[in-house]
Amino acid sequence: MSDDSRPSRSEARTAVVIPAAGKGVRLGPGAPKALRALNGTPMLIHAVRAMAASRAVSLVVVVAPPDGAPEVKSLLDAHALPERTDFLVVPGGETRQESVKLGLDALPPDHDIVLVHDAARPLVPVDTVDAVIEAVRGGAPAVVPALPLADTVKEVEPARTSGDPEPVVATPSRARLRAVQTPQGFDRATLIRAHETVTDDVTDDASMVEQLGLTVVVVPGHEEAFKVTRPLDLVLAEAVLARRRLNDGF
Ligand code: C5P
């Protein structure tokens, strides 16, 4: 396709890839993290609804645990989701990076903006999703939502034996640090190139685009977009849902 025949960024269609194939061992024993319930509904369903809440999103690709695609598909079928959004389920891989790549491979050709959103961030507000999409539409090849840090961060020399004191090697200026969330938004061709080019182990997709030498920009994140990682995060997530229900007048 020539560049002329492509839709402009302002009318580009947006797809979301949700890697949900992790085991979530830090949450303790039990179902894979994405399938844990929050107020009776699996975390993954909250995450899918959070993405589908954006009118700009027309497709959500869920990357399921490698042997769990049929289960995840029935789960999506069993929950009410917006009709304007299409859903696909594909099996994931060994690492988050592999899972995202498998999700990208499943994308039909007609989506020029791709968001990648962790199933483990089920409560991200739609305004954050829309702000990410807007910034990609505005021409940024990669966009991340992020928040300033409350804690001072130290770089250490990791201990060789667990439990040994670790020497601090640096204290980066907190004013220049941001804690990065998802959804991260990308020009589709850029994200695919990043996944084809970068083979280092990374913890987010934007850092792969950084390694291509392109500029990644930050938009304001949201405190409710936190990652559910440890048991206490489940308590916090249910408290957020309870507050939303109160505010919605139920
Ligand atoms: O482990 P962590 O919390 O960093 O995982 C982030 C996201 O990546 C989670 O939504 C998890 O389900 C997903 N993941 C995946 N495939 C893996 C490992 C993690 O889709 N092999």
JSON list of N, CA, C and O in Angstrom, two decimals, residues 155-209:
[
{"chain": "A", "resi": 155, "resn": "GLU", "atom": "N", "xyz": [19.84, 3.29, 42.64]},
{"chain": "A", "resi": 155, "resn": "GLU", "atom": "CA", "xyz": [20.38, 2.19, 41.85]},
{"chain": "A", "resi": 155, "resn": "GLU", "atom": "C", "xyz": [21.38, 1.46, 42.74]},
{"chain": "A", "resi": 155, "resn": "GLU", "atom": "O", "xyz": [22.19, 2.10, 43.42]},
{"chain": "A", "resi": 156, "resn": "VAL", "atom": "N", "xyz": [21.29, 0.12, 42.76]},
{"chain": "A", "resi": 156, "resn": "VAL", "atom": "CA", "xyz": [22.18, -0.65, 43.65]},
{"chain": "A", "resi": 156, "resn": "VAL", "atom": "C", "xyz": [22.98, -1.66, 42.84]},
{"chain": "A", "resi": 156, "resn": "VAL", "atom": "O", "xyz": [22.65, -1.96, 41.69]},
{"chain": "A", "resi": 157, "resn": "GLU", "atom": "N", "xyz": [24.02, -2.17, 43.48]},
{"chain": "A", "resi": 157, "resn": "GLU", "atom": "CA", "xyz": [24.72, -3.33, 42.93]},
{"chain": "A", "resi": 157, "resn": "GLU", "atom": "C", "xyz": [24.01, -4.55, 43.54]},
{"chain": "A", "resi": 157, "resn": "GLU", "atom": "O", "xyz": [24.13, -4.77, 44.75]},
{"chain": "A", "resi": 158, "resn": "PRO", "atom": "N", "xyz": [23.25, -5.32, 42.73]},
{"chain": "A", "resi": 158, "resn": "PRO", "atom": "CA", "xyz": [22.44, -6.39, 43.34]},
{"chain": "A", "resi": 158, "resn": "PRO", "atom": "C", "xyz": [23.30, -7.39, 44.12]},
{"chain": "A", "resi": 158, "resn": "PRO", "atom": "O", "xyz": [24.41, -7.72, 43.69]},
{"chain": "A", "resi": 159, "resn": "ALA", "atom": "N", "xyz": [22.78, -7.82, 45.28]},
{"chain": "A", "resi": 159, "resn": "ALA", "atom": "CA", "xyz": [23.52, -8.76, 46.14]},
{"chain": "A", "resi": 159, "resn": "ALA", "atom": "C", "xyz": [23.71, -10.09, 45.42]},
{"chain": "A", "resi": 159, "resn": "ALA", "atom": "O", "xyz": [22.81, -10.55, 44.72]},
{"chain": "A", "resi": 160, "resn": "ARG", "atom": "N", "xyz": [24.90, -10.70, 45.61]},
{"chain": "A", "resi": 160, "resn": "ARG", "atom": "CA", "xyz": [25.14, -12.04, 45.02]},
{"chain": "A", "resi": 160, "resn": "ARG", "atom": "C", "xyz": [24.37, -13.10, 45.81]},
{"chain": "A", "resi": 160, "resn": "ARG", "atom": "O", "xyz": [23.85, -14.05, 45.26]},
{"chain": "A", "resi": 161, "resn": "THR", "atom": "N", "xyz": [24.30, -12.88, 47.14]},
{"chain": "A", "resi": 161, "resn": "THR", "atom": "CA", "xyz": [23.56, -13.83, 47.98]},
{"chain": "A", "resi": 161, "resn": "THR", "atom": "C", "xyz": [22.33, -13.10, 48.52]},
{"chain": "A", "resi": 161, "resn": "THR", "atom": "O", "xyz": [22.46, -11.99, 49.05]},
{"chain": "A", "resi": 162, "resn": "SER", "atom": "N", "xyz": [21.18, -13.72, 48.34]},
{"chain": "A", "resi": 162, "resn": "SER", "atom": "CA", "xyz": [19.94, -13.06, 48.74]},
{"chain": "A", "resi": 162, "resn": "SER", "atom": "C", "xyz": [19.97, -12.70, 50.22]},
{"chain": "A", "resi": 162, "resn": "SER", "atom": "O", "xyz": [20.39, -13.50, 51.06]},
{"chain": "A", "resi": 163, "resn": "GLY", "atom": "N", "xyz": [19.53, -11.47, 50.54]},
{"chain": "A", "resi": 163, "resn": "GLY", "atom": "CA", "xyz": [19.52, -11.03, 51.93]},
{"chain": "A", "resi": 163, "resn": "GLY", "atom": "C", "xyz": [20.74, -10.20, 52.32]},
{"chain": "A", "resi": 163, "resn": "GLY", "atom": "O", "xyz": [20.70, -9.48, 53.32]},
{"chain": "A", "resi": 164, "resn": "ASP", "atom": "N", "xyz": [21.83, -10.27, 51.55]},
{"chain": "A", "resi": 164, "resn": "ASP", "atom": "CA", "xyz": [23.01, -9.45, 51.85]},
{"chain": "A", "resi": 164, "resn": "ASP", "atom": "C", "xyz": [22.70, -7.98, 51.61]},
{"chain": "A", "resi": 164, "resn": "ASP", "atom": "O", "xyz": [21.94, -7.66, 50.69]},
{"chain": "A", "resi": 165, "resn": "PRO", "atom": "N", "xyz": [23.29, -7.04, 52.40]},
{"chain": "A", "resi": 165, "resn": "PRO", "atom": "CA", "xyz": [23.08, -5.62, 52.11]},
{"chain": "A", "resi": 165, "resn": "PRO", "atom": "C", "xyz": [23.64, -5.27, 50.74]},
{"chain": "A", "resi": 165, "resn": "PRO", "atom": "O", "xyz": [24.67, -5.81, 50.32]},
{"chain": "A", "resi": 166, "resn": "GLU", "atom": "N", "xyz": [22.94, -4.38, 50.03]},
{"chain": "A", "resi": 166, "resn": "GLU", "atom": "CA", "xyz": [23.35, -4.05, 48.66]},
{"chain": "A", "resi": 166, "resn": "GLU", "atom": "C", "xyz": [23.91, -2.64, 48.62]},
{"chain": "A", "resi": 166, "resn": "GLU", "atom": "O", "xyz": [23.26, -1.69, 49.07]},
{"chain": "A", "resi": 167, "resn": "PRO", "atom": "N", "xyz": [25.11, -2.42, 48.10]},
{"chain": "A", "resi": 167, "resn": "PRO", "atom": "CA", "xyz": [25.64, -1.06, 48.02]},
{"chain": "A", "resi": 167, "resn": "PRO", "atom": "C", "xyz": [24.89, -0.21, 46.99]},
{"chain": "A", "resi": 167, "resn": "PRO", "atom": "O", "xyz": [24.56, -0.69, 45.90]},
{"chain": "A", "resi": 168, "resn": "VAL", "atom": "N", "xyz": [24.63, 1.05, 47.38]},
{"chain": "A", "resi": 168, "resn": "VAL", "atom": "CA", "xyz": [23.99, 2.00, 46.46]},
{"chain": "A", "resi": 168, "resn": "VAL", "atom": "C", "xyz": [25.06, 2.53, 45.51]},
{"chain": "A", "resi": 168, "resn": "VAL", "atom": "O", "xyz": [26.15, 2.90, 45.94]},
{"chain": "A", "resi": 169, "resn": "VAL", "atom": "N", "xyz": [24.74, 2.55, 44.21]},
{"chain": "A", "resi": 169, "resn": "VAL", "atom": "CA", "xyz": [25.72, 3.10, 43.26]},
{"chain": "A", "resi": 169, "resn": "VAL", "atom": "C", "xyz": [25.30, 4.46, 42.71]},
{"chain": "A", "resi": 169, "resn": "VAL", "atom": "O", "xyz": [26.13, 5.22, 42.23]},
{"chain": "A", "resi": 170, "resn": "ALA", "atom": "N", "xyz": [24.00, 4.79, 42.78]},
{"chain": "A", "resi": 170, "resn": "ALA", "atom": "CA", "xyz": [23.57, 6.10, 42.28]},
{"chain": "A", "resi": 170, "resn": "ALA", "atom": "C", "xyz": [22.18, 6.44, 42.79]},
{"chain": "A", "resi": 170, "resn": "ALA", "atom": "O", "xyz": [21.39, 5.56, 43.14]},
{"chain": "A", "resi": 171, "resn": "THR", "atom": "N", "xyz": [21.89, 7.75, 42.83]},
{"chain": "A", "resi": 171, "resn": "THR", "atom": "CA", "xyz": [20.55, 8.23, 43.18]},
{"chain": "A", "resi": 171, "resn": "THR", "atom": "C", "xyz": [20.10, 9.18, 42.06]},
{"chain": "A", "resi": 171, "resn": "THR", "atom": "O", "xyz": [20.45, 10.35, 42.06]},
{"chain": "A", "resi": 172, "resn": "PRO", "atom": "N", "xyz": [19.34, 8.66, 41.07]},
{"chain": "A", "resi": 172, "resn": "PRO", "atom": "CA", "xyz": [18.90, 9.53, 39.99]},
{"chain": "A", "resi": 172, "resn": "PRO", "atom": "C", "xyz": [17.96, 10.62, 40.53]},
{"chain": "A", "resi": 172, "resn": "PRO", "atom": "O", "xyz": [17.24, 10.37, 41.51]},
{"chain": "A", "resi": 173, "resn": "SER", "atom": "N", "xyz": [18.01, 11.79, 39.93]},
{"chain": "A", "resi": 173, "resn": "SER", "atom": "CA", "xyz": [17.17, 12.89, 40.37]},
{"chain": "A", "resi": 173, "resn": "SER", "atom": "C", "xyz": [15.69, 12.53, 40.21]},
{"chain": "A", "resi": 173, "resn": "SER", "atom": "O", "xyz": [15.23, 12.23, 39.11]},
{"chain": "A", "resi": 174, "resn": "ARG", "atom": "N", "xyz": [14.95, 12.54, 41.33]},
{"chain": "A", "resi": 174, "resn": "ARG", "atom": "CA", "xyz": [13.56, 12.08, 41.29]},
{"chain": "A", "resi": 174, "resn": "ARG", "atom": "C", "xyz": [12.70, 12.92, 40.33]},
{"chain": "A", "resi": 174, "resn": "ARG", "atom": "O", "xyz": [11.76, 12.42, 39.72]},
{"chain": "A", "resi": 175, "resn": "ALA", "atom": "N", "xyz": [13.04, 14.22, 40.22]},
{"chain": "A", "resi": 175, "resn": "ALA", "atom": "CA", "xyz": [12.22, 15.09, 39.38]},
{"chain": "A", "resi": 175, "resn": "ALA", "atom": "C", "xyz": [12.25, 14.65, 37.91]},
{"chain": "A", "resi": 175, "resn": "ALA", "atom": "O", "xyz": [11.35, 15.01, 37.14]},
{"chain": "A", "resi": 176, "resn": "ARG", "atom": "N", "xyz": [13.27, 13.90, 37.53]},
{"chain": "A", "resi": 176, "resn": "ARG", "atom": "CA", "xyz": [13.36, 13.47, 36.13]},
{"chain": "A", "resi": 176, "resn": "ARG", "atom": "C", "xyz": [12.84, 12.05, 35.90]},
{"chain": "A", "resi": 176, "resn": "ARG", "atom": "O", "xyz": [12.88, 11.55, 34.79]},
{"chain": "A", "resi": 177, "resn": "LEU", "atom": "N", "xyz": [12.35, 11.40, 36.96]},
{"chain": "A", "resi": 177, "resn": "LEU", "atom": "CA", "xyz": [11.89, 10.01, 36.83]},
{"chain": "A", "resi": 177, "resn": "LEU", "atom": "C", "xyz": [10.36, 9.94, 36.74]},
{"chain": "A", "resi": 177, "resn": "LEU", "atom": "O", "xyz": [9.66, 10.77, 37.33]},
{"chain": "A", "resi": 178, "resn": "ARG", "atom": "N", "xyz": [9.87, 8.96, 36.01]},
{"chain": "A", "resi": 178, "resn": "ARG", "atom": "CA", "xyz": [8.43, 8.71, 35.91]},
{"chain": "A", "resi": 178, "resn": "ARG", "atom": "C", "xyz": [8.18, 7.22, 36.03]},
{"chain": "A", "resi": 178, "resn": "ARG", "atom": "O", "xyz": [8.96, 6.42, 35.52]},
{"chain": "A", "resi": 179, "resn": "ALA", "atom": "N", "xyz": [7.07, 6.87, 36.66]},
{"chain": "A", "resi": 179, "resn": "ALA", "atom": "CA", "xyz": [6.66, 5.46, 36.71]},
{"chain": "A", "resi": 179, "resn": "ALA", "atom": "C", "xyz": [5.69, 5.23, 35.55]},
{"chain": "A", "resi": 179, "resn": "ALA", "atom": "O", "xyz": [4.68, 5.92, 35.41]},
{"chain": "A", "resi": 180, "resn": "VAL", "atom": "N", "xyz": [6.03, 4.28, 34.71]},
{"chain": "A", "resi": 180, "resn": "VAL", "atom": "CA", "xyz": [5.32, 4.11, 33.45]},
{"chain": "A", "resi": 180, "resn": "VAL", "atom": "C", "xyz": [4.23, 3.05, 33.56]},
{"chain": "A", "resi": 180, "resn": "VAL", "atom": "O", "xyz": [4.42, 2.02, 34.19]},
{"chain": "A", "resi": 181, "resn": "GLN", "atom": "N", "xyz": [3.08, 3.34, 32.95]},
{"chain": "A", "resi": 181, "resn": "GLN", "atom": "CA", "xyz": [1.92, 2.46, 33.01]},
{"chain": "A", "resi": 181, "resn": "GLN", "atom": "C", "xyz": [1.58, 1.94, 31.61]},
{"chain": "A", "resi": 181, "resn": "GLN", "atom": "O", "xyz": [2.34, 2.15, 30.66]},
{"chain": "A", "resi": 182, "resn": "THR", "atom": "N", "xyz": [0.43, 1.30, 31.49]},
{"chain": "A", "resi": 182, "resn": "THR", "atom": "CA", "xyz": [-0.12, 0.99, 30.17]},
{"chain": "A", "resi": 182, "resn": "THR", "atom": "C", "xyz": [-1.58, 1.46, 30.18]},
{"chain": "A", "resi": 182, "resn": "THR", "atom": "O", "xyz": [-2.13, 1.66, 31.25]},
{"chain": "A", "resi": 183, "resn": "PRO", "atom": "N", "xyz": [-2.24, 1.64, 29.03]},
{"chain": "A", "resi": 183, "resn": "PRO", "atom": "CA", "xyz": [-1.81, 1.25, 27.70]},
{"chain": "A", "resi": 183, "resn": "PRO", "atom": "C", "xyz": [-0.70, 2.15, 27.14]},
{"chain": "A", "resi": 183, "resn": "PRO", "atom": "O", "xyz": [-0.74, 3.36, 27.31]},
{"chain": "A", "resi": 184, "resn": "GLN", "atom": "N", "xyz": [0.27, 1.50, 26.47]},
{"chain": "A", "resi": 184, "resn": "GLN", "atom": "CA", "xyz": [1.26, 2.24, 25.70]},
{"chain": "A", "resi": 184, "resn": "GLN", "atom": "C", "xyz": [0.76, 2.22, 24.25]},
{"chain": "A", "resi": 184, "resn": "GLN", "atom": "O", "xyz": [0.24, 1.21, 23.79]},
{"chain": "A", "resi": 185, "resn": "GLY", "atom": "N", "xyz": [0.92, 3.35, 23.56]},
{"chain": "A", "resi": 185, "resn": "GLY", "atom": "CA", "xyz": [0.35, 3.48, 22.21]},
{"chain": "A", "resi": 185, "resn": "GLY", "atom": "C", "xyz": [1.45, 3.63, 21.16]},
{"chain": "A", "resi": 185, "resn": "GLY", "atom": "O", "xyz": [2.47, 4.27, 21.42]},
{"chain": "A", "resi": 186, "resn": "PHE", "atom": "N", "xyz": [1.19, 3.04, 19.98]},
{"chain": "A", "resi": 186, "resn": "PHE", "atom": "CA", "xyz": [2.23, 3.02, 18.95]},
{"chain": "A", "resi": 186, "resn": "PHE", "atom": "C", "xyz": [1.64, 3.19, 17.55]},
{"chain": "A", "resi": 186, "resn": "PHE", "atom": "O", "xyz": [0.53, 2.70, 17.27]},
{"chain": "A", "resi": 187, "resn": "ASP", "atom": "N", "xyz": [2.45, 3.78, 16.71]},
{"chain": "A", "resi": 187, "resn": "ASP", "atom": "CA", "xyz": [2.24, 3.64, 15.29]},
{"chain": "A", "resi": 187, "resn": "ASP", "atom": "C", "xyz": [2.53, 2.16, 14.99]},
{"chain": "A", "resi": 187, "resn": "ASP", "atom": "O", "xyz": [3.57, 1.64, 15.40]},
{"chain": "A", "resi": 188, "resn": "ARG", "atom": "N", "xyz": [1.59, 1.50, 14.33]},
{"chain": "A", "resi": 188, "resn": "ARG", "atom": "CA", "xyz": [1.69, 0.04, 14.20]},
{"chain": "A", "resi": 188, "resn": "ARG", "atom": "C", "xyz": [3.01, -0.42, 13.55]},
{"chain": "A", "resi": 188, "resn": "ARG", "atom": "O", "xyz": [3.67, -1.34, 14.04]},
{"chain": "A", "resi": 189, "resn": "ALA", "atom": "N", "xyz": [3.39, 0.24, 12.44]},
{"chain": "A", "resi": 189, "resn": "ALA", "atom": "CA", "xyz": [4.59, -0.20, 11.71]},
{"chain": "A", "resi": 189, "resn": "ALA", "atom": "C", "xyz": [5.82, -0.07, 12.61]},
{"chain": "A", "resi": 189, "resn": "ALA", "atom": "O", "xyz": [6.73, -0.91, 12.58]},
{"chain": "A", "resi": 190, "resn": "THR", "atom": "N", "xyz": [5.85, 0.99, 13.44]},
{"chain": "A", "resi": 190, "resn": "THR", "atom": "CA", "xyz": [6.99, 1.19, 14.34]},
{"chain": "A", "resi": 190, "resn": "THR", "atom": "C", "xyz": [7.07, 0.07, 15.37]},
{"chain": "A", "resi": 190, "resn": "THR", "atom": "O", "xyz": [8.14, -0.47, 15.64]},
{"chain": "A", "resi": 191, "resn": "LEU", "atom": "N", "xyz": [5.91, -0.29, 15.95]},
{"chain": "A", "resi": 191, "resn": "LEU", "atom": "CA", "xyz": [5.92, -1.34, 16.98]},
{"chain": "A", "resi": 191, "resn": "LEU", "atom": "C", "xyz": [6.33, -2.68, 16.39]},
{"chain": "A", "resi": 191, "resn": "LEU", "atom": "O", "xyz": [7.10, -3.44, 17.00]},
{"chain": "A", "resi": 192, "resn": "ILE", "atom": "N", "xyz": [5.85, -2.97, 15.19]},
{"chain": "A", "resi": 192, "resn": "ILE", "atom": "CA", "xyz": [6.22, -4.25, 14.55]},
{"chain": "A", "resi": 192, "resn": "ILE", "atom": "C", "xyz": [7.73, -4.27, 14.27]},
{"chain": "A", "resi": 192, "resn": "ILE", "atom": "O", "xyz": [8.41, -5.25, 14.56]},
{"chain": "A", "resi": 193, "resn": "ARG", "atom": "N", "xyz": [8.26, -3.13, 13.79]},
{"chain": "A", "resi": 193, "resn": "ARG", "atom": "CA", "xyz": [9.70, -3.07, 13.52]},
{"chain": "A", "resi": 193, "resn": "ARG", "atom": "C", "xyz": [10.49, -3.27, 14.82]},
{"chain": "A", "resi": 193, "resn": "ARG", "atom": "O", "xyz": [11.48, -3.98, 14.85]},
{"chain": "A", "resi": 194, "resn": "ALA", "atom": "N", "xyz": [10.00, -2.66, 15.90]},
{"chain": "A", "resi": 194, "resn": "ALA", "atom": "CA", "xyz": [10.69, -2.79, 17.19]},
{"chain": "A", "resi": 194, "resn": "ALA", "atom": "C", "xyz": [10.72, -4.27, 17.62]},
{"chain": "A", "resi": 194, "resn": "ALA", "atom": "O", "xyz": [11.75, -4.77, 18.06]},
{"chain": "A", "resi": 195, "resn": "HIS", "atom": "N", "xyz": [9.60, -4.95, 17.47]},
{"chain": "A", "resi": 195, "resn": "HIS", "atom": "CA", "xyz": [9.54, -6.36, 17.89]},
{"chain": "A", "resi": 195, "resn": "HIS", "atom": "C", "xyz": [10.38, -7.25, 16.98]},
{"chain": "A", "resi": 195, "resn": "HIS", "atom": "O", "xyz": [10.85, -8.30, 17.39]},
{"chain": "A", "resi": 196, "resn": "GLU", "atom": "N", "xyz": [10.57, -6.83, 15.72]},
{"chain": "A", "resi": 196, "resn": "GLU", "atom": "CA", "xyz": [11.41, -7.63, 14.81]},
{"chain": "A", "resi": 196, "resn": "GLU", "atom": "C", "xyz": [12.89, -7.39, 15.05]},
{"chain": "A", "resi": 196, "resn": "GLU", "atom": "O", "xyz": [13.72, -8.23, 14.76]},
{"chain": "A", "resi": 197, "resn": "THR", "atom": "N", "xyz": [13.21, -6.17, 15.57]},
{"chain": "A", "resi": 197, "resn": "THR", "atom": "CA", "xyz": [14.61, -5.77, 15.66]},
{"chain": "A", "resi": 197, "resn": "THR", "atom": "C", "xyz": [15.24, -6.03, 17.02]},
{"chain": "A", "resi": 197, "resn": "THR", "atom": "O", "xyz": [16.39, -6.44, 17.11]},
{"chain": "A", "resi": 198, "resn": "VAL", "atom": "N", "xyz": [14.46, -5.75, 18.08]},
{"chain": "A", "resi": 198, "resn": "VAL", "atom": "CA", "xyz": [15.05, -5.78, 19.43]},
{"chain": "A", "resi": 198, "resn": "VAL", "atom": "C", "xyz": [14.86, -7.16, 20.04]},
{"chain": "A", "resi": 198, "resn": "VAL", "atom": "O", "xyz": [13.73, -7.65, 20.14]},
{"chain": "A", "resi": 199, "resn": "THR", "atom": "N", "xyz": [15.96, -7.77, 20.46]},
{"chain": "A", "resi": 199, "resn": "THR", "atom": "CA", "xyz": [15.85, -9.12, 21.03]},
{"chain": "A", "resi": 199, "resn": "THR", "atom": "C", "xyz": [16.19, -9.13, 22.52]},
{"chain": "A", "resi": 199, "resn": "THR", "atom": "O", "xyz": [16.00, -10.14, 23.19]},
{"chain": "A", "resi": 200, "resn": "ASP", "atom": "N", "xyz": [16.68, -7.99, 23.06]},
{"chain": "A", "resi": 200, "resn": "ASP", "atom": "CA", "xyz": [16.99, -7.94, 24.50]},
{"chain": "A", "resi": 200, "resn": "ASP", "atom": "C", "xyz": [15.72, -8.16, 25.30]},
{"chain": "A", "resi": 200, "resn": "ASP", "atom": "O", "xyz": [14.63, -7.83, 24.84]},
{"chain": "A", "resi": 201, "resn": "ASP", "atom": "N", "xyz": [15.90, -8.64, 26.52]},
{"chain": "A", "resi": 201, "resn": "ASP", "atom": "CA", "xyz": [14.77, -8.79, 27.41]},
{"chain": "A", "resi": 201, "resn": "ASP", "atom": "C", "xyz": [14.33, -7.40, 27.87]},
{"chain": "A", "resi": 201, "resn": "ASP", "atom": "O", "xyz": [15.15, -6.64, 28.37]},
{"chain": "A", "resi": 202, "resn": "VAL", "atom": "N", "xyz": [13.08, -7.04, 27.69]},
{"chain": "A", "resi": 202, "resn": "VAL", "atom": "CA", "xyz": [12.61, -5.72, 28.11]},
{"chain": "A", "resi": 202, "resn": "VAL", "atom": "C", "xyz": [11.35, -5.89, 28.96]},
{"chain": "A", "resi": 202, "resn": "VAL", "atom": "O", "xyz": [10.70, -6.93, 28.88]},
{"chain": "A", "resi": 203, "resn": "THR", "atom": "N", "xyz": [11.02, -4.85, 29.74]},
{"chain": "A", "resi": 203, "resn": "THR", "atom": "CA", "xyz": [9.81, -4.97, 30.56]},
{"chain": "A", "resi": 203, "resn": "THR", "atom": "C", "xyz": [8.66, -4.14, 30.00]},
{"chain": "A", "resi": 203, "resn": "THR", "atom": "O", "xyz": [7.55, -4.21, 30.51]},
{"chain": "A", "resi": 204, "resn": "ASP", "atom": "N", "xyz": [8.93, -3.31, 29.00]},
{"chain": "A", "resi": 204, "resn": "ASP", "atom": "CA", "xyz": [7.80, -2.66, 28.32]},
{"chain": "A", "resi": 204, "resn": "ASP", "atom": "C", "xyz": [8.13, -2.48, 26.84]},
{"chain": "A", "resi": 204, "resn": "ASP", "atom": "O", "xyz": [9.26, -2.63, 26.41]},
{"chain": "A", "resi": 205, "resn": "ASP", "atom": "N", "xyz": [7.06, -2.22, 26.07]},
{"chain": "A", "resi": 205, "resn": "ASP", "atom": "CA", "xyz": [7.22, -2.14, 24.62]},
{"chain": "A", "resi": 205, "resn": "ASP", "atom": "C", "xyz": [7.89, -0.85, 24.18]},
{"chain": "A", "resi": 205, "resn": "ASP", "atom": "O", "xyz": [8.64, -0.81, 23.20]},
{"chain": "A", "resi": 206, "resn": "ALA", "atom": "N", "xyz": [7.62, 0.24, 24.93]},
{"chain": "A", "resi": 206, "resn": "ALA", "atom": "CA", "xyz": [8.18, 1.53, 24.53]},
{"chain": "A", "resi": 206, "resn": "ALA", "atom": "C", "xyz": [9.70, 1.50, 24.54]},
{"chain": "A", "resi": 206, "resn": "ALA", "atom": "O", "xyz": [10.35, 2.13, 23.70]},
{"chain": "A", "resi": 207, "resn": "SER", "atom": "N", "xyz": [10.29, 0.73, 25.46]},
{"chain": "A", "resi": 207, "resn": "SER", "atom": "CA", "xyz": [11.76, 0.71, 25.50]},
{"chain": "A", "resi": 207, "resn": "SER", "atom": "C", "xyz": [12.34, 0.08, 24.24]},
{"chain": "A", "resi": 207, "resn": "SER", "atom": "O", "xyz": [13.46, 0.39, 23.84]},
{"chain": "A", "resi": 208, "resn": "MET", "atom": "N", "xyz": [11.59, -0.76, 23.58]},
{"chain": "A", "resi": 208, "resn": "MET", "atom": "CA", "xyz": [12.05, -1.34, 22.31]},
{"chain": "A", "resi": 208, "resn": "MET", "atom": "C", "xyz": [12.10, -0.26, 21.23]},
{"chain": "A", "resi": 208, "resn": "MET", "atom": "O", "xyz": [12.99, -0.22, 20.40]},
{"chain": "A", "resi": 209, "resn": "VAL", "atom": "N", "xyz": [11.09, 0.62, 21.28]},
{"chain": "A", "resi": 209, "resn": "VAL", "atom": "CA", "xyz": [11.07, 1.73, 20.31]},
{"chain": "A", "resi": 209, "resn": "VAL", "atom": "C", "xyz": [12.22, 2.71, 20.60]},
{"chain": "A", "resi": 209, "resn": "VAL", "atom": "O", "xyz": [12.86, 3.22, 19.69]}
]
